[in-house]
């Protein structure tokens, strides 16, 4: 069977969770086995609803509401061993990435991260992954009885939700952590960048932090996350949490709009997983145009408000 | 405080990535190798902690003799000694097992890894190492304060950050924020001279097996040329995003 870590945040499923469940369900279908999702802690929606994305069953582990890598990995590896899991599917969110290595070692499982496709073979398990900061595509195989697969979020999609309900089973388990989570700060009303389907990002071409209102207006129209280049976060115009690129956050949105960003290779390393890239820059020689699908050579202060208006007109 | 910094020897960010003719491996010809950028933040943090609390900073990597230049660079930046686990790694669990064998019983208070290496982008070693050593683990670590036997840490979570406390010894997967970019150290002449005589131990492997195998590598399909759109006709961009790219 295929086990899926169904991550929640504040009692709600993350969008990446539906994607992971769908992936696990497709793996199970290809092997003629069953997809079982694991929910940990408080969960407001009925866990049975994960059936809509292909889970046959959901095991709901009670006893912890805060993520801790050892605690979660211990509970999941015990369940994987009991159920005889051949794959454990985890989405590559912040918590998913924290969990994966610990889980792999505890479950004595090979681990393939950065997965960007369904397995091409199950014997041995072989799957495509991204490497060299999106400059390479690797086919990787695993020789262990169970393999942990860590998905790049936003890559394979959730598929259409069906009407099926999964069977549900509640369990009380002991969570044995080795660290103590404290206060968490999450920007309210903002879309977390790794799961944003659209991202609007700006760089030094915006000339100062006071000009970010234009970027936020465009993002609001598109229901997009906002991001920035490294120089902008280094000089303190925007918080580090918005820095996308190598050493910052890696994103894989459907649409990435970059304004006044030259496109240094370190920036491209974090954004080249984007499906469609639009670059707006007044320098026609900006290297980012080579990596873009659509380009506008123009002044951000002129183009941005008009683009916001044009998109607003279209989306209405 | 006895600190170990685990270092990856990786192609420079700006390197052109090519694979050997059959796609079996990275072609290292003409590639400049550097300390993994995520590890540089950890190395600088380790040196700052040593300056504040006393102790030592050891750097370790797993590789053949070709990685020694990278270890010497870490020594030139300020590490006290270096260890090379002698072999060519092919898998994250194998790396974690060999590192764990080296660390077991060596008395390190803090083990700093980068959250991922920029070559294979696995991100698996730090967590697997913590599990094998049965030590607390904080990934995507962007803040670390040590006081006595305990540590207060900050980790990045989706859309924000979270405080974590843990006791030493512990393992972190670090990234920018652990120190700022402006605090990163570069080797000076004196550092480069003294690095030549600092100890660099070569240690035999324990023979840990690889759990996964890279079957083949390929480069992504080249991107089609950019479609430039007249800035006076933004409706055309909106139309193409809707009709061609189907993203709005």
mmCIF file of C-alpha atoms in Angstrom, chain A residues 13 39 43 45-53 55-58 60 163-170:
data_model
loop_
_atom_site.group_PDB
_atom_site.id
_atom_site.type_symbol
_atom_site.label_atom_id
_atom_site.label_comp_id
_atom_site.label_asym_id
_atom_site.label_seq_id
_atom_site.Cartn_x
_atom_site.Cartn_y
_atom_site.Cartn_z
ATOM 1 C CA UNK A 13 -5.684 20.650 4.776
ATOM 2 C CA UNK A 39 -3.743 13.028 9.254
ATOM 3 C CA UNK A 43 -8.480 18.709 11.545
ATOM 4 C CA UNK A 45 -12.902 19.128 7.760
ATOM 5 C CA UNK A 46 -14.001 15.507 7.956
ATOM 6 C CA UNK A 47 -10.897 13.431 7.189
ATOM 7 C CA UNK A 48 -13.147 11.223 5.021
ATOM 8 C CA UNK A 49 -13.191 14.050 2.439
ATOM 9 C CA UNK A 50 -9.683 13.053 1.309
ATOM 10 C CA UNK A 51 -11.534 10.310 -0.562
ATOM 11 C CA UNK A 52 -12.299 13.004 -3.126
ATOM 12 C CA UNK A 53 -8.629 12.887 -4.175
ATOM 13 C CA UNK A 55 -7.579 8.032 -0.623
ATOM 14 C CA UNK A 56 -9.295 4.730 0.152
ATOM 15 C CA UNK A 57 -8.767 5.184 3.852
ATOM 16 C CA UNK A 58 -7.589 7.863 6.286
ATOM 17 C CA UNK A 60 -6.290 10.035 11.946
ATOM 18 C CA UNK A 163 -17.534 12.612 -4.570
ATOM 19 C CA UNK A 164 -16.010 9.566 -2.858
ATOM 20 C CA UNK A 165 -15.572 9.385 0.902
ATOM 21 C CA UNK A 166 -12.638 7.534 2.420
ATOM 22 C CA UNK A 167 -12.996 5.119 5.313
ATOM 23 C CA UNK A 168 -11.662 6.683 8.519
ATOM 24 C CA UNK A 169 -9.937 5.266 11.559
ATOM 25 C CA UNK A 170 -8.964 7.248 14.669
#
